[in-house]
Coordinates of C-alpha atoms and ligand atoms in Angstrom, one line a residue:
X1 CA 0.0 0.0 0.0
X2 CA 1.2 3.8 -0.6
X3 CA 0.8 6.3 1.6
X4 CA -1.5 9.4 0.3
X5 CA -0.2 12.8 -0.9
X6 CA -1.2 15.7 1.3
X7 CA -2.3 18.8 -0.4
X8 CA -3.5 21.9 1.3
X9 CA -5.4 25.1 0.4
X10 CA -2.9 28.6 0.4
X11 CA -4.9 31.7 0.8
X12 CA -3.8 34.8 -0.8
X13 CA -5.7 37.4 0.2
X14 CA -3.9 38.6 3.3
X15 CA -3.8 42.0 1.5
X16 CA -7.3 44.4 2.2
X17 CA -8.7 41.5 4.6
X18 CA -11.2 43.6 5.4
X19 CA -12.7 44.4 1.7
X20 CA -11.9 40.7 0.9
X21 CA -12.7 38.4 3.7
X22 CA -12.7 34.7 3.2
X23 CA -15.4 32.9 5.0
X24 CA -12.6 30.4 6.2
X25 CA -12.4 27.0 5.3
X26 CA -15.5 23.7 5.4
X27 CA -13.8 20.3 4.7
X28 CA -10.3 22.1 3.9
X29 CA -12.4 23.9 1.2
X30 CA -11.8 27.6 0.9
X31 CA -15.3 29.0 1.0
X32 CA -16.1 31.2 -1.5
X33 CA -18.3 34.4 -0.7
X34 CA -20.7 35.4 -3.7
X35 CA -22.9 37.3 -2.1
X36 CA -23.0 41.5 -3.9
X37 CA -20.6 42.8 -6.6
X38 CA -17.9 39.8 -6.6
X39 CA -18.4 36.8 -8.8
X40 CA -15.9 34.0 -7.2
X41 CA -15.0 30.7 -9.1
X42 CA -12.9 28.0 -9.0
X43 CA -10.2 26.8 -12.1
X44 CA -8.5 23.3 -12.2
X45 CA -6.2 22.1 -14.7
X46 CA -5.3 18.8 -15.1
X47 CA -3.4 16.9 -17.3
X48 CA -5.0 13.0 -17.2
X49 CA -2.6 10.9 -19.5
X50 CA -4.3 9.5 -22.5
X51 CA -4.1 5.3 -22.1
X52 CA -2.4 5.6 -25.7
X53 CA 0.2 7.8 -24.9
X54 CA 0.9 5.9 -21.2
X55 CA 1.1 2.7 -23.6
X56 CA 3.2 4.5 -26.5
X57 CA 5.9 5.9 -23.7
X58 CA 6.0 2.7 -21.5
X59 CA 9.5 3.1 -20.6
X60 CA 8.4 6.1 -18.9
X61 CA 5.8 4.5 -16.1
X62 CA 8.2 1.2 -15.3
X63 CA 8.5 2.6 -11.5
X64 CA 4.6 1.7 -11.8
X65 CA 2.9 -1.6 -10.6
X66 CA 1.2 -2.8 -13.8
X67 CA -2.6 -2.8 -12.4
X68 CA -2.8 0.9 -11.3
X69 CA -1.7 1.6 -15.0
X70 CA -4.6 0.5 -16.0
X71 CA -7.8 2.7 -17.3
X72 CA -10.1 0.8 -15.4
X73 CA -8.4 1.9 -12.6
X74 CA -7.1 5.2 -13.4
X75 CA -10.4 6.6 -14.5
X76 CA -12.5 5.9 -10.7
X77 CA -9.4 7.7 -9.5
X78 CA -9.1 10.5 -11.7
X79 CA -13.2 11.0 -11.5
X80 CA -13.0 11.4 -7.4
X81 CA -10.2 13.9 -7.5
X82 CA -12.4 16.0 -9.9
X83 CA -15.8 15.2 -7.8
X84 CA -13.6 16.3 -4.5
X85 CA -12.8 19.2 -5.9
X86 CA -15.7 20.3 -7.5
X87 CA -13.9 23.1 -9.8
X88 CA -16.2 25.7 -11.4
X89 CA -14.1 25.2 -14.8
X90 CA -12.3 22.3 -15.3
X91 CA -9.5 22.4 -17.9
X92 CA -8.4 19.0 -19.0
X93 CA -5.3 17.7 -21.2
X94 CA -4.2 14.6 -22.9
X95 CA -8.6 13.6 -23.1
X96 CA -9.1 10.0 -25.3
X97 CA -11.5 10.6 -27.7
X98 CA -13.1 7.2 -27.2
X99 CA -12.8 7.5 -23.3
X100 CA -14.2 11.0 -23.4
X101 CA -17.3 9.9 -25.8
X102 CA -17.9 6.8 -23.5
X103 CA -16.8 8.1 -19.7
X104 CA -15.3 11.5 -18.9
X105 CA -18.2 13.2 -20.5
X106 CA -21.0 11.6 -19.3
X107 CA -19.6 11.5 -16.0
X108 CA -19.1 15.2 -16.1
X109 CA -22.1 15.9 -17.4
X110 CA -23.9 13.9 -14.8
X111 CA -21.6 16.3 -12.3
X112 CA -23.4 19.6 -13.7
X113 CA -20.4 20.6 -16.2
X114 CA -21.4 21.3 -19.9
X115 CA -18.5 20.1 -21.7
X116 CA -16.1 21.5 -25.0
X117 CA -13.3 19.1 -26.6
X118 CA -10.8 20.1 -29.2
X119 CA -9.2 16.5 -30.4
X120 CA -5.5 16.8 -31.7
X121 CA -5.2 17.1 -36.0
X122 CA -3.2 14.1 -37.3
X123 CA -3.2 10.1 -36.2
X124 CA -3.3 10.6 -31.5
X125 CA -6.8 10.2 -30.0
X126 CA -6.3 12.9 -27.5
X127 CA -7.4 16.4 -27.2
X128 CA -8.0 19.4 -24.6
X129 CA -11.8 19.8 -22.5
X130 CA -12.8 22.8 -21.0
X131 CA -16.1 21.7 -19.1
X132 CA -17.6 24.9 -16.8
X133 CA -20.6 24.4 -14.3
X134 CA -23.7 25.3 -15.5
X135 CA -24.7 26.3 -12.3
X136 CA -22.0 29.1 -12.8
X137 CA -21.9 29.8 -16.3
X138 CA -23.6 30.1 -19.6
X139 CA -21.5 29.6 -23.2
X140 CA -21.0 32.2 -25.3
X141 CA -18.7 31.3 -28.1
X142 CA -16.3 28.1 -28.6
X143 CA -13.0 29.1 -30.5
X144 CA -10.9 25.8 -31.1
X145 CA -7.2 26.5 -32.4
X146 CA -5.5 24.3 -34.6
X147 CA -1.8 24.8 -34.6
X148 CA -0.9 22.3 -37.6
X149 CA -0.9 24.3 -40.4
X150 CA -0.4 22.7 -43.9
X151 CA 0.4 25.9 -45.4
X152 CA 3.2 26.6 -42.9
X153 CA 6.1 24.0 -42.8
X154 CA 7.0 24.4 -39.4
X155 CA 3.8 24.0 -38.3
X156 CA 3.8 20.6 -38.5
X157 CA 2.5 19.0 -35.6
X158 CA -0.6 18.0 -34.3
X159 CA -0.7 20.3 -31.2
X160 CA -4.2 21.9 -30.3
X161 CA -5.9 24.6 -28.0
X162 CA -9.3 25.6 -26.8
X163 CA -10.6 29.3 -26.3
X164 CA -14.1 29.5 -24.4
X165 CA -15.7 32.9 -23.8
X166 CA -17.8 32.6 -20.8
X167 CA -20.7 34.5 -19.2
X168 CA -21.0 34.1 -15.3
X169 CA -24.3 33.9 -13.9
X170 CA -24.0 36.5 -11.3
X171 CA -26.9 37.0 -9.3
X172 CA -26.5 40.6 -8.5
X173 CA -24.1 43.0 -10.9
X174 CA -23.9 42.6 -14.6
X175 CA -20.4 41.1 -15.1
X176 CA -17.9 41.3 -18.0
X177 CA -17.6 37.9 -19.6
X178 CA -14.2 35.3 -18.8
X179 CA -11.7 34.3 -21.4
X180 CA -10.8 30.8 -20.9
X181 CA -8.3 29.2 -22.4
X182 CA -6.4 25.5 -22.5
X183 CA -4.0 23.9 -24.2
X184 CA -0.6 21.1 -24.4
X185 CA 2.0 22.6 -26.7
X186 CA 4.5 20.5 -28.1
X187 CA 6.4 18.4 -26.1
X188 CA 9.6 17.7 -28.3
X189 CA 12.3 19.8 -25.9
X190 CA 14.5 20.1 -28.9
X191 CA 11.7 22.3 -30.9
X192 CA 11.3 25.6 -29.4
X193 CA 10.3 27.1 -32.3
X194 CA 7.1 24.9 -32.7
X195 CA 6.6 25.9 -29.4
X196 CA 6.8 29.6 -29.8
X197 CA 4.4 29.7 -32.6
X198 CA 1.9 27.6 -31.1
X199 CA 2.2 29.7 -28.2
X200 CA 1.6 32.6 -30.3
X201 CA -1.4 31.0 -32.0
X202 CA -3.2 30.4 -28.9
X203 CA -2.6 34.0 -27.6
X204 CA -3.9 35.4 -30.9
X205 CA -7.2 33.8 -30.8
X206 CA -7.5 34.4 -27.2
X207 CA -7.3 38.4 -28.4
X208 CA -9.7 38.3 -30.7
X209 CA -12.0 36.3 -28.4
X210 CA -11.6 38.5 -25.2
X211 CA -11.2 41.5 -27.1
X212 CA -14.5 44.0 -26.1
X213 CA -15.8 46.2 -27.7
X214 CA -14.1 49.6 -25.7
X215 CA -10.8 47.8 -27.3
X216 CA -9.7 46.3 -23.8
X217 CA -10.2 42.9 -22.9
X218 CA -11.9 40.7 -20.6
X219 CA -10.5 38.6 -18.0
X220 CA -8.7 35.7 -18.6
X221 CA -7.6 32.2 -17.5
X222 CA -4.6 30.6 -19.6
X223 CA -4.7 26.7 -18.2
X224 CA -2.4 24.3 -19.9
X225 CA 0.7 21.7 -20.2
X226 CA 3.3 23.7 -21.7
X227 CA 5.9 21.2 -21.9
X228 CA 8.3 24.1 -20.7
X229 CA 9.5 24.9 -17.2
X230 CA 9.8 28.0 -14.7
X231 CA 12.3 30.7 -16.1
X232 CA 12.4 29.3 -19.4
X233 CA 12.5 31.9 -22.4
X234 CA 8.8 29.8 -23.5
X235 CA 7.6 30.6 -19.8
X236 CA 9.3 34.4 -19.4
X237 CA 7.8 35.9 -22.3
X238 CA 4.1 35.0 -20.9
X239 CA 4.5 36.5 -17.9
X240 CA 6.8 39.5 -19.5
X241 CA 4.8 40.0 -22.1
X242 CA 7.9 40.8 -24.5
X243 CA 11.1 38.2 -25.4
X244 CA 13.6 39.3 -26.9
X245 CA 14.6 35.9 -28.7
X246 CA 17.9 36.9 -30.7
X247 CA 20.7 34.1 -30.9
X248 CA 18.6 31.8 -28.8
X249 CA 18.9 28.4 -29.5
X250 CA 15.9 26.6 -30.7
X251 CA 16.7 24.0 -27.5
X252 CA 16.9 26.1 -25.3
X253 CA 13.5 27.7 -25.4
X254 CA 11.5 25.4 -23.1
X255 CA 14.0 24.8 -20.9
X256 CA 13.0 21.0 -20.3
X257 CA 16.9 19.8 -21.1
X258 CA 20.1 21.3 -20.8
X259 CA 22.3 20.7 -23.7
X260 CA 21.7 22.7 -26.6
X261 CA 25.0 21.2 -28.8
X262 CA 24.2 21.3 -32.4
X263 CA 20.8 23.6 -31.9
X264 CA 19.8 25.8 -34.4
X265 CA 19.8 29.6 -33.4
X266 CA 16.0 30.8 -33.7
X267 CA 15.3 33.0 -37.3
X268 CA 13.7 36.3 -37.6
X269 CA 11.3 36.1 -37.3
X270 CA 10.0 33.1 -35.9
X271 CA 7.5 32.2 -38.2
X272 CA 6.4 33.2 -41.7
X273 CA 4.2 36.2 -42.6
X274 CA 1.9 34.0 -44.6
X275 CA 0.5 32.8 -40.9
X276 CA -1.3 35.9 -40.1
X277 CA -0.1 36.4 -37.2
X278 CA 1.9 39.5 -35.6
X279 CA 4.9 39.8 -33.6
X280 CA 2.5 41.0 -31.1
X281 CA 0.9 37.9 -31.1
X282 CA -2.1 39.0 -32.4
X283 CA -4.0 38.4 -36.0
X284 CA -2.5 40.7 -38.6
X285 CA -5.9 41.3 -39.8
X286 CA -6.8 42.6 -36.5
X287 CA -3.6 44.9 -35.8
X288 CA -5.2 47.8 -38.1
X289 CA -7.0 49.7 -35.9
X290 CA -10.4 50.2 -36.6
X291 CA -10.9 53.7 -37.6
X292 CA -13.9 55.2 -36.8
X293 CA -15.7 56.4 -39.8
X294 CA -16.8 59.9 -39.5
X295 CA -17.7 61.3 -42.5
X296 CA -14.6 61.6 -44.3
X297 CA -12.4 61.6 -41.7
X298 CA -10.1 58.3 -42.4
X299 CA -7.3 60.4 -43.0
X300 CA -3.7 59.3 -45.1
X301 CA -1.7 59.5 -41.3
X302 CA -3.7 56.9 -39.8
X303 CA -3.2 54.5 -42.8
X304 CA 0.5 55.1 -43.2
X305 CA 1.3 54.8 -39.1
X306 CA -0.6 51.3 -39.2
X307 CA 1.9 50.2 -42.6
X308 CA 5.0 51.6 -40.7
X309 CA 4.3 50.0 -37.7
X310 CA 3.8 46.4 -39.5
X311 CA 7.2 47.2 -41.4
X312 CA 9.2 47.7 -38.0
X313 CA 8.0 44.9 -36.3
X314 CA 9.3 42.3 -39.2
X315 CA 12.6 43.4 -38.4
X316 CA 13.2 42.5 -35.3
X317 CA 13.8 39.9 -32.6
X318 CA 10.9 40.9 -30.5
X319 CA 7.9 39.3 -29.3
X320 CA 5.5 41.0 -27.3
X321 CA 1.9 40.3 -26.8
X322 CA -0.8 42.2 -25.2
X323 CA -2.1 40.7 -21.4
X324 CA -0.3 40.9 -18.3
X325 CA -0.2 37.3 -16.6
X326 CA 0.5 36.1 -13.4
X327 CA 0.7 32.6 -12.3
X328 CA -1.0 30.9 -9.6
X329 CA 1.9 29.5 -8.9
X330 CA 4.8 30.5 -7.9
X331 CA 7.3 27.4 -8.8
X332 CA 9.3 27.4 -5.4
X333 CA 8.5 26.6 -1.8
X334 CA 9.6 30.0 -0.1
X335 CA 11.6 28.6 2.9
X336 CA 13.5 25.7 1.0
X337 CA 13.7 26.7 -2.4
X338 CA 13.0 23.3 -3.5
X339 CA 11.2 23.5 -6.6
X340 CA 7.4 22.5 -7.2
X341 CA 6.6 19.7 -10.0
X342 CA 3.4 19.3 -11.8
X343 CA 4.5 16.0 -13.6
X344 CA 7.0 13.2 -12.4
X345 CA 7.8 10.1 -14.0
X346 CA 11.1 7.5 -14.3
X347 CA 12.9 10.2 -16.5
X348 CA 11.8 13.7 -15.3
X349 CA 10.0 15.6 -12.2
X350 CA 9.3 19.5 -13.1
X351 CA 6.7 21.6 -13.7
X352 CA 5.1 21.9 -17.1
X353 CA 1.5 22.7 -16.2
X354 CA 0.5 26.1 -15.1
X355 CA -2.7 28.3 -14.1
X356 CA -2.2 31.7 -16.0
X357 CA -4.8 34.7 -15.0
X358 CA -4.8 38.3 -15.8
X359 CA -4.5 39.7 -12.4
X360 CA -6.3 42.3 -10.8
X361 CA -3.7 45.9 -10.9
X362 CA -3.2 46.7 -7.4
X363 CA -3.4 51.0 -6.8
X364 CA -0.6 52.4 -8.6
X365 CA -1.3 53.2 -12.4
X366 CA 1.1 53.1 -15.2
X367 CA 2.7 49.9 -14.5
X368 CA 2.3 48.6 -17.3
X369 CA 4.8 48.4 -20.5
X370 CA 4.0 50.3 -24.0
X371 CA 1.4 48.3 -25.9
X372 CA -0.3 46.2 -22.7
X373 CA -3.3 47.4 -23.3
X374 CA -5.8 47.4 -20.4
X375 CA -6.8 43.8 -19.0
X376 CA -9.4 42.7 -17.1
X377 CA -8.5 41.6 -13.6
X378 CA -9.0 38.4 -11.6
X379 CA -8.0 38.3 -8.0
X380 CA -6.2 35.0 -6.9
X381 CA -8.2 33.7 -3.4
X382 CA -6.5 30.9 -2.9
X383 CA -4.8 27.7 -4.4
X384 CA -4.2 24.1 -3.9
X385 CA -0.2 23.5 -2.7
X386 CA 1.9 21.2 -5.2
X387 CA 4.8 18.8 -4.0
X388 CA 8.3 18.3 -4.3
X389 CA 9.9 15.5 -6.4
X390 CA 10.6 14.0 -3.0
X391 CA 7.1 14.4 -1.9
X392 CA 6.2 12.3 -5.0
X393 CA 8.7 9.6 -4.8
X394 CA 7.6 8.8 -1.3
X395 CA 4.4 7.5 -2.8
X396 CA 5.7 5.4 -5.8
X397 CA 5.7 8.6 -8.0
X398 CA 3.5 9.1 -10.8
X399 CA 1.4 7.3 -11.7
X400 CA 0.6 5.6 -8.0
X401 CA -2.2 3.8 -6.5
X402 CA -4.3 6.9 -5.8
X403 CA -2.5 9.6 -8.3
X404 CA -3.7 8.2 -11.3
X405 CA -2.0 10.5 -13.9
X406 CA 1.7 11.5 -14.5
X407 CA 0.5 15.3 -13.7
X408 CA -1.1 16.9 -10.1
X409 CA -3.9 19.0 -10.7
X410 CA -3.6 22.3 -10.2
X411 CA -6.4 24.2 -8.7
X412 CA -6.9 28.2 -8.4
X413 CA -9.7 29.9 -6.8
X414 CA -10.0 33.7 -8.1
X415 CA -12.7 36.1 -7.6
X416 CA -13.6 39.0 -10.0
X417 CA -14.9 41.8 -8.2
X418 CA -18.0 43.6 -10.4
Ligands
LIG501 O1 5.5 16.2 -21.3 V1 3.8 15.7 -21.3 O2 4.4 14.0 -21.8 O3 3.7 17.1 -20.0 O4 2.3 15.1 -20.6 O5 3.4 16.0 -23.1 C1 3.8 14.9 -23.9 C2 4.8 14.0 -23.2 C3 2.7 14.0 -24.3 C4 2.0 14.5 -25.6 O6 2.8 14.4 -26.6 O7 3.2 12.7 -24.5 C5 4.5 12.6 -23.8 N1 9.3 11.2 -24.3 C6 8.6 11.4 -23.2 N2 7.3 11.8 -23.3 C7 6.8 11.9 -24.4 C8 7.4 11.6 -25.6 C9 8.8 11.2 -25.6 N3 9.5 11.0 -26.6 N4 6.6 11.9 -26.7 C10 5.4 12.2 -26.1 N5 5.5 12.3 -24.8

């Protein structure tokens, strides 16, 4: 028998306890207070491990006793954790087609969660969910990304995301809508600048989805396997905002593996204009700004700025895009330094999962960098603690008896004050 893992809630909100008070906890469950002008909700993400790709990387789960490896027993397991946790919006990767068809699904749906799935392109079964409580939400749009792009030879893999634009039912103020957005990016640590472009892909549609109409945007939740770790360039230029990628080697972008020998340096840009997509991360189509029409006012100046910017940015070595993210997480446990890991198996134990949010900006104005244009903001309540590698190898790893994936779930509560 292993022993259990032991995961406990952190609360944030020591700042302004009296504006923000947390009604404590009820079963070591933070308890959420939507009573006037504050919408709270709850955000897991959670890689499960398709069956095929368990089965395809074998090598990777021989620390494992063959029975808990199976789906039989991993899905019961994986079903309670998400039951016990009872997440508002549950963001899942690595999701079997046939499994979610015959099992996650119903099971979700029988749990109150309306349920989305974006399946891989190409010859894997597996996909990303995003499944929201109906008690808590109503849909408003569904905005799969496809990252293979036949058009595009480096876009060549079969990588997906899933953008959701979400109304909360809020019983008392009108609220703005929610951005949600999940994806797994490439896992090959060798291929950086797959991973870069899908990165940029997902952050382009997620502009055009959360973009309002007063030309800021809308909250918004970034939940996904990244395959890249804490610090990385991959992981730095999401929560900068800009990356300045000259003379970086394509293997060193993720971070996932040290040596870099042989690597090719990343080109400028990135990828090719014929993808659509900015520096800035955002659809070029998009990056004109829309000038109002008054009379005959669309004069020559405005035109030629928006060509002379588009010129510039071609140029240079720069990515930037347009949200200011925080993560739930912050990667380290303060006393030790030890770092956290999402995922552990026989070959690695880091973090590759993360809870992105555009956080709530705290007092003083003009923080912000040139071209972050105004975000809506999220307040992070609380979270559920992750684990050393030691933690994890005192219970056989991953995948264990009652950890039934190679990934921990994360789990953020955030509140968005109306
Ligand atoms: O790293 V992951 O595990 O966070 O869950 O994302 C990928 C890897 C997942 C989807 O491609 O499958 C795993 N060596 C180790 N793991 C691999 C490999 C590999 N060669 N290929 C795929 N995965």
């Amino acid at each position: 028998m292993e022993g259990t893992i032991k995961r406990h809630w952190e609360y944030m909100c020591n700042h302004n306890k009296e504006k923000t008070k947390i009604l404590g906890e009820k079963n070591g469950d933070p308890v959420c207070d939507n009573s006037e002008n504050k919408f709270d909700f709850s955000v897991m993400s959670y890689n499960i491990l398709s069956q095929d790709l368990l089965e395809d990387n074998s090598h990777l789960y021989r620390h494992c006793r063959q029975p808990v490896l199976h789906w039989s027993f991993r899905f019961p397991n994986i079903l309670k954790e998400i039951k016990h946790f009872d997440a508002d919006v549950l963001c899942l990767q690595e999701v079997q087609e046939d499994h979610y068809g015959t099992e996650i699904r119903p099971s979700l749906e029988s749990l109150g969660y309306h349920c989305e799935y974006k399946m891989r392109t190409g010859k894997k079964p597996d996909g990303c969910a995003i499944c929201f409580k109906h008690s808590k939400f109503s849909l408003l749009s569904v905005n799969p990304v496809e990252f293979f792009r036949p058009n595009v030879p480096l876009l060549d893999r079969d990588n997906v995301g899933l953008v959701l634009l979400l109304q909360p039912k809020s019983p008392s103020a009108a609220s703005p809508a929610i951005c949600v957005a999940n994806t797994h990016l490439l896992y090959n640590p060798r291929r950086g600048d797959i991973k870069l472009t899908q990165l940029a892909m997902l952050l382009a549609e997620i502009s055009s989805v959360a973009h309002q109409k007063d030309g800021s945007f809308c909250p918004i939740v970034i939940c996904g396997d990244f395959n890249s770790v804490p610090g990385s360039p991959l992981y730095s230029f999401i929560k900068e905002g800009k990356l300045n990628y000259e003379g970086l080697a394509i293997g060193k972008v993720s971070g996932q593996e040290q040596s870099s020998r042989g690597q090719r340096i990343l080109s400028i840009p990135i990828w090719p204009p014929n993808l659509g997509i900015s520096q800035n991360c955002v659809y070029e189509v998009q990056q004109v700004p829309k000038v109002e029409k008054t009379g005959s006012d669309l004069t020559q100046t405005q035109v030629d700025k928006t060509e002379v910017l588009v010129t510039d940015e071609k140029l240079s070595s720069n990515l930037q895009h347009h949200f200011s993210l925080s993560s739930v997480y912050s990667h380290y446990f303060p006393e030790t330094g030890i770092p956290e890991v999402t995922t552990c198996h026989s070959r690695s134990a880091i973090t590759v999962d993360y809870i992105f949010y555009s956080a709530e900006k705290e007092g003083v104005a003009g923080q912000q960098g040139a071209g972050v244009a105004l975000v809506g903001g999220l307040k992070l309540l609380a979270r559920l603690s992750l684990l050393t590698e030691q933690d994890l190898w005192t219970v056989n790893g991953l995948p264990n008896e009652n950890n039934s994936s190679d990934h921990l779930p994360l789990l953020a509560k955030f509140r968005l004050d109306l």
